[in-house]
PDB file of C-alpha atoms in Angstrom:
ATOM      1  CA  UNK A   1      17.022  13.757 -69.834  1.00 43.00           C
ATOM      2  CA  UNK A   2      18.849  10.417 -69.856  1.00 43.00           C
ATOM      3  CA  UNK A   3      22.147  12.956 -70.295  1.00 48.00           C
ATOM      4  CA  UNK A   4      21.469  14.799 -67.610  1.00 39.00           C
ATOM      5  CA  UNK A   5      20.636  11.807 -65.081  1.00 37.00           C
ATOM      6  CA  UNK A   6      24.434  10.116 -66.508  1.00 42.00           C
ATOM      7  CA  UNK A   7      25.938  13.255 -65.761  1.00 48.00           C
ATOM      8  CA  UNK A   8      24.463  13.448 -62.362  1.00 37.00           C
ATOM      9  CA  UNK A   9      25.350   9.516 -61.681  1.00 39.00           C
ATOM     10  CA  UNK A  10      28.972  10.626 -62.743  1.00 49.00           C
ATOM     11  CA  UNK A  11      29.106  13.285 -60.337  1.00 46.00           C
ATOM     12  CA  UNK A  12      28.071  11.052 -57.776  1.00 40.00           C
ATOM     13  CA  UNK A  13      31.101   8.154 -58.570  1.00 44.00           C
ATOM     14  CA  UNK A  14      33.720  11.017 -58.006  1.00 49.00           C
ATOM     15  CA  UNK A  15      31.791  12.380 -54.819  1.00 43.00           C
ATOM     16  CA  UNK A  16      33.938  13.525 -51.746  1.00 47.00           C
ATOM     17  CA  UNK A  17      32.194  10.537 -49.590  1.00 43.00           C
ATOM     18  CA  UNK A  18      33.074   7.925 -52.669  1.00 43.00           C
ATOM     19  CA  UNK A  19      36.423   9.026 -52.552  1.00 54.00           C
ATOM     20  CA  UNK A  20      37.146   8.847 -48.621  1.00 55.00           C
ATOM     21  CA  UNK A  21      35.319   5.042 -48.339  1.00 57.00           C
ATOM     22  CA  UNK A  22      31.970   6.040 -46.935  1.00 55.00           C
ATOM     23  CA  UNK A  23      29.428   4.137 -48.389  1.00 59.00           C
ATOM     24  CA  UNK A  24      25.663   4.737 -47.682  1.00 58.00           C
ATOM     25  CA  UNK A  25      24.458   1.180 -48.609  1.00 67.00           C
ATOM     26  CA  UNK A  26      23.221  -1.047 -46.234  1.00 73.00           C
ATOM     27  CA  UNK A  27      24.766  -4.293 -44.890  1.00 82.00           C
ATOM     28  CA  UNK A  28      23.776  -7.239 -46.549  1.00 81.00           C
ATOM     29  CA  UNK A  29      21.822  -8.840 -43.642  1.00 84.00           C
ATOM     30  CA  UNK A  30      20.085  -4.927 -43.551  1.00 88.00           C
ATOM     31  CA  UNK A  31      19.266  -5.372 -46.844  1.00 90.00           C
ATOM     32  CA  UNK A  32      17.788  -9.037 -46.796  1.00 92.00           C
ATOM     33  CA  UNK A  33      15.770  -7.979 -43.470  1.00 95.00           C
ATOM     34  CA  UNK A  34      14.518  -5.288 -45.477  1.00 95.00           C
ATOM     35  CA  UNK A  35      13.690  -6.868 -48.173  1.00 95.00           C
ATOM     36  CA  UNK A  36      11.961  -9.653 -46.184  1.00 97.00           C
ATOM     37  CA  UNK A  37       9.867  -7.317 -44.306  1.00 97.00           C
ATOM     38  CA  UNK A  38       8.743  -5.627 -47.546  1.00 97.00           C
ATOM     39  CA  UNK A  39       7.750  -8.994 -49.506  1.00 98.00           C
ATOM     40  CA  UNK A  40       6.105 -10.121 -46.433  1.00 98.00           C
ATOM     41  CA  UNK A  41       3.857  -6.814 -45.991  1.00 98.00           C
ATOM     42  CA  UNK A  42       3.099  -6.367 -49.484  1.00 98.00           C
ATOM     43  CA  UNK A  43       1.910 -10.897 -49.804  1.00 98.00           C
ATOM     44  CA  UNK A  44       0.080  -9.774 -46.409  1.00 98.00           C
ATOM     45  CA  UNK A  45      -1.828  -6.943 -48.136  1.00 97.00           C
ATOM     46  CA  UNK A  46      -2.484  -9.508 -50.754  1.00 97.00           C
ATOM     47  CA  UNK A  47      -3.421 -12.004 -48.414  1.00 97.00           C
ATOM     48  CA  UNK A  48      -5.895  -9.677 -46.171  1.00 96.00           C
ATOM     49  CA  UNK A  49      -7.491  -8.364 -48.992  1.00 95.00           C
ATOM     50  CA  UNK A  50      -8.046  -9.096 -52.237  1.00 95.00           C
ATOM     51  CA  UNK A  51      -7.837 -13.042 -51.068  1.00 95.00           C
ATOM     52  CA  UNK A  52     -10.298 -12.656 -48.583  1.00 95.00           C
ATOM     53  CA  UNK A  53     -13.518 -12.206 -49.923  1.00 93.00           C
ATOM     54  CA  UNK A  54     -16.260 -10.582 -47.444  1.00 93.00           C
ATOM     55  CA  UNK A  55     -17.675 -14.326 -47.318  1.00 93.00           C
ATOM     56  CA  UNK A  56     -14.365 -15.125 -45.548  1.00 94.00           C
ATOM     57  CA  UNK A  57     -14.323 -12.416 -43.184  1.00 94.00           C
ATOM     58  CA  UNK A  58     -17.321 -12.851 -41.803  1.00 94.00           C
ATOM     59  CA  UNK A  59     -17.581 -16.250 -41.634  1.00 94.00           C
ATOM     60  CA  UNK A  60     -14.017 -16.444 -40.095  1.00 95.00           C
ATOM     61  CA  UNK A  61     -15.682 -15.130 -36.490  1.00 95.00           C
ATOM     62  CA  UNK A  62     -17.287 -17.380 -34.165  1.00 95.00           C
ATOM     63  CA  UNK A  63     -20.886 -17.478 -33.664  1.00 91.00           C
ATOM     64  CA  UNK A  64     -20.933 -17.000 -37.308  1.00 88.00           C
ATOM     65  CA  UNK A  65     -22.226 -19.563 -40.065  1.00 80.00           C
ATOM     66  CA  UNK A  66     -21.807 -19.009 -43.778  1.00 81.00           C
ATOM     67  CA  UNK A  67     -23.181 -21.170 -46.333  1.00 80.00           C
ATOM     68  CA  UNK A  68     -23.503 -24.098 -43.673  1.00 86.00           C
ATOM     69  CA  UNK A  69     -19.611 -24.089 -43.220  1.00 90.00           C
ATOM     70  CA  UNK A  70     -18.131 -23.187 -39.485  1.00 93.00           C
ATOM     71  CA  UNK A  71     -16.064 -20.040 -38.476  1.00 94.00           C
ATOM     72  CA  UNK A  72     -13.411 -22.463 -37.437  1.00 95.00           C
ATOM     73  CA  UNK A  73     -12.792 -23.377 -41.063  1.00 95.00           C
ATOM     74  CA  UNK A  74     -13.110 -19.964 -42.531  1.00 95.00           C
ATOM     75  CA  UNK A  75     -10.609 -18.797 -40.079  1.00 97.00           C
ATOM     76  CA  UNK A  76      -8.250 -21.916 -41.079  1.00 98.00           C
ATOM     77  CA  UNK A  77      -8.249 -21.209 -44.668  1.00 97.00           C
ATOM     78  CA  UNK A  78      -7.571 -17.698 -44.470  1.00 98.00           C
ATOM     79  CA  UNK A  79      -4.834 -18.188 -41.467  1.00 98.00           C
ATOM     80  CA  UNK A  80      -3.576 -21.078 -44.092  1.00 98.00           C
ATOM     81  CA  UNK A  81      -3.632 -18.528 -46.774  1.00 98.00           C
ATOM     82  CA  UNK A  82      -1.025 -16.167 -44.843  1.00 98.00           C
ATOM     83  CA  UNK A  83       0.815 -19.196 -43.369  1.00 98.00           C
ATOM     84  CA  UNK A  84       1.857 -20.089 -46.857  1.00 98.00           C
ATOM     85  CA  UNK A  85       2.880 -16.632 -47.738  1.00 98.00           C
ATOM     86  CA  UNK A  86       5.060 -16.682 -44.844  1.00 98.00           C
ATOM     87  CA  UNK A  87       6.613 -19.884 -45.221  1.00 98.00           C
ATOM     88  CA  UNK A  88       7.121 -19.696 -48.903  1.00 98.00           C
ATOM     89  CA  UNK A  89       8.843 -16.266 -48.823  1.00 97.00           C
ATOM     90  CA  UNK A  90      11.295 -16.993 -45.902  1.00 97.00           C
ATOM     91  CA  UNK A  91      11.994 -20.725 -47.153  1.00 96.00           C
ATOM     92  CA  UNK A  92      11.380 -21.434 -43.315  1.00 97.00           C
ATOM     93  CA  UNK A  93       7.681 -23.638 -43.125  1.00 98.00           C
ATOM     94  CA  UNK A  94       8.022 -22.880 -39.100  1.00 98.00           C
ATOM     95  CA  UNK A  95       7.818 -19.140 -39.392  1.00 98.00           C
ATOM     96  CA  UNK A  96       4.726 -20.441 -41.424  1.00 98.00           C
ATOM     97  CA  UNK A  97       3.212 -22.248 -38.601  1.00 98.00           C
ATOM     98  CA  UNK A  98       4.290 -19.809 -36.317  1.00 98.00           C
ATOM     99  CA  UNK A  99       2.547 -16.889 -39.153  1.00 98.00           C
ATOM    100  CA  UNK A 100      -0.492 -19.211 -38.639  1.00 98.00           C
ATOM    101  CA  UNK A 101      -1.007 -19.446 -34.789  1.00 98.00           C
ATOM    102  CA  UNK A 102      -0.154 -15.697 -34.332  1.00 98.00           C
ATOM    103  CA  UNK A 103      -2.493 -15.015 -37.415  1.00 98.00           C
ATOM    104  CA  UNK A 104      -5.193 -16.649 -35.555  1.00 98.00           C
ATOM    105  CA  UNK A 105      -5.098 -14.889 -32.413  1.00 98.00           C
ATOM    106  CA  UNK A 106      -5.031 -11.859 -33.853  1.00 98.00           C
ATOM    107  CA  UNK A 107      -8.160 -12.207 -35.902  1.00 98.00           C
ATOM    108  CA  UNK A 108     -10.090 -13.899 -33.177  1.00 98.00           C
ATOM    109  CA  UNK A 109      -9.420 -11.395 -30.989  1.00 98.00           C
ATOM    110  CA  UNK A 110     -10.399  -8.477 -33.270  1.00 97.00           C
ATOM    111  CA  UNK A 111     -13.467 -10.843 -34.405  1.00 96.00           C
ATOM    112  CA  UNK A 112     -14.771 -10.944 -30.574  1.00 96.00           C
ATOM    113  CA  UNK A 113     -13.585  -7.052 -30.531  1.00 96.00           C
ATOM    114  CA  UNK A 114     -10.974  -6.550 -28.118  1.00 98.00           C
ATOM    115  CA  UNK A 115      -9.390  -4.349 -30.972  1.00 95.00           C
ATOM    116  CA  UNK A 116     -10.223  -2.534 -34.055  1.00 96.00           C
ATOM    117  CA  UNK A 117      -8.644  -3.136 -37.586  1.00 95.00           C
ATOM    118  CA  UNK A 118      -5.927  -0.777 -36.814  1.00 97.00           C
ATOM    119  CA  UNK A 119      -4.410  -2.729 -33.999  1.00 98.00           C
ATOM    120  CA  UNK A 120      -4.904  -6.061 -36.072  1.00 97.00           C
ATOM    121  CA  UNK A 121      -2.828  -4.632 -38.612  1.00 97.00           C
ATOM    122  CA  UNK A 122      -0.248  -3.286 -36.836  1.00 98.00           C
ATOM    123  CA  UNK A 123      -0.117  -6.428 -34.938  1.00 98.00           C
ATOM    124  CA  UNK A 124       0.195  -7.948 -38.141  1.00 98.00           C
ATOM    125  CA  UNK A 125       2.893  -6.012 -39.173  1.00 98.00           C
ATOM    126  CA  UNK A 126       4.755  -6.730 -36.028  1.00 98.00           C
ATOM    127  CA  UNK A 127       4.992 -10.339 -36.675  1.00 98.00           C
ATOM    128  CA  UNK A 128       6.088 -10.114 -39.906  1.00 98.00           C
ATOM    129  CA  UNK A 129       8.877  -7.772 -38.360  1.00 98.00           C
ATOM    130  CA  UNK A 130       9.460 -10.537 -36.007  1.00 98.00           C
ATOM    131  CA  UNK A 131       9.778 -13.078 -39.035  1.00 98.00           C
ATOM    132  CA  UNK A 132      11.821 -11.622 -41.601  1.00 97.00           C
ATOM    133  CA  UNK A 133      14.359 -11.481 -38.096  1.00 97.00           C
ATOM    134  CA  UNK A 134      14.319 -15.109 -37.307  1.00 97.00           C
ATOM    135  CA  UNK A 135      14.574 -15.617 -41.321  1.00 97.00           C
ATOM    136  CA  UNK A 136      17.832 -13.597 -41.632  1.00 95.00           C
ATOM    137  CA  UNK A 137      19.463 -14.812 -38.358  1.00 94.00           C
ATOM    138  CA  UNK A 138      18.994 -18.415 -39.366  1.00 91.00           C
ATOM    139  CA  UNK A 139      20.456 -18.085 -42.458  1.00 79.00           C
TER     140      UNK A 139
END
């Protein structure tokens, strides 16, 4: 097996594209964007779900009370949560505010359901989209 896949990979290096210049690898700010969005999904996945326990996401809406503590600080910690993701992967503690604020919309707004989980994700995704950008064009 490991024969076969070195043959294949040699067959590759001495390709027609290889040998006229093409190249099918991204550019390096591609690749970095890339890469940012994908860290920043997969610590959002983390951060959405396995970090926030069903304590946290119901007590995160308003008109909601858990254990004596208000929505607005269930909401903070688990906007927090996300916010340090953010900041921490892009090196940029703005895009972590920023991750925070637009965190917080979002999840009010699907807490007083004006969307379902589907649109909070996506919206979700967006911004991190929209962060991994600013992170690569300031750098």
């Amino acid at each position: 097996m490991v024969a076969l896949l070195a043959s294949l990979l040699g067959s590759l290096a001495t390709s027609p594209a290889m040998e006229t210049g093409l190249t099918v690898s991204p550019t390096p700010a591609a690749a970095a964007l890339v890469d940012l969005v994908l860290l920043l999904s997969f610590a959002h996945c983390l951060c959405d779900f396995p970090l926030q326990t069903d304590k946290v996401a119901v007590g995160k809406c308003p008109g909601t009370t858990v254990v004596g503590v208000p929505w607005g600080y269930w909401m903070a910690g688990h906007c927090g949560t996300h916010a340090l993701a953010v900041a921490l992967i892009t090196g940029v503690p703005l895009l972590g505010a920023a991750e925070f604020a637009a965190h917080f919309l979002i999840d009010l707004l699907k807490c007083r359901k004006v969307f379902n989980l589907a649109t909070d994700q996506t919206l979700h995704f967006l911004c991190k989209v929209a962060w991994a950008i600013c992170a690569v064009s300031i750098a």
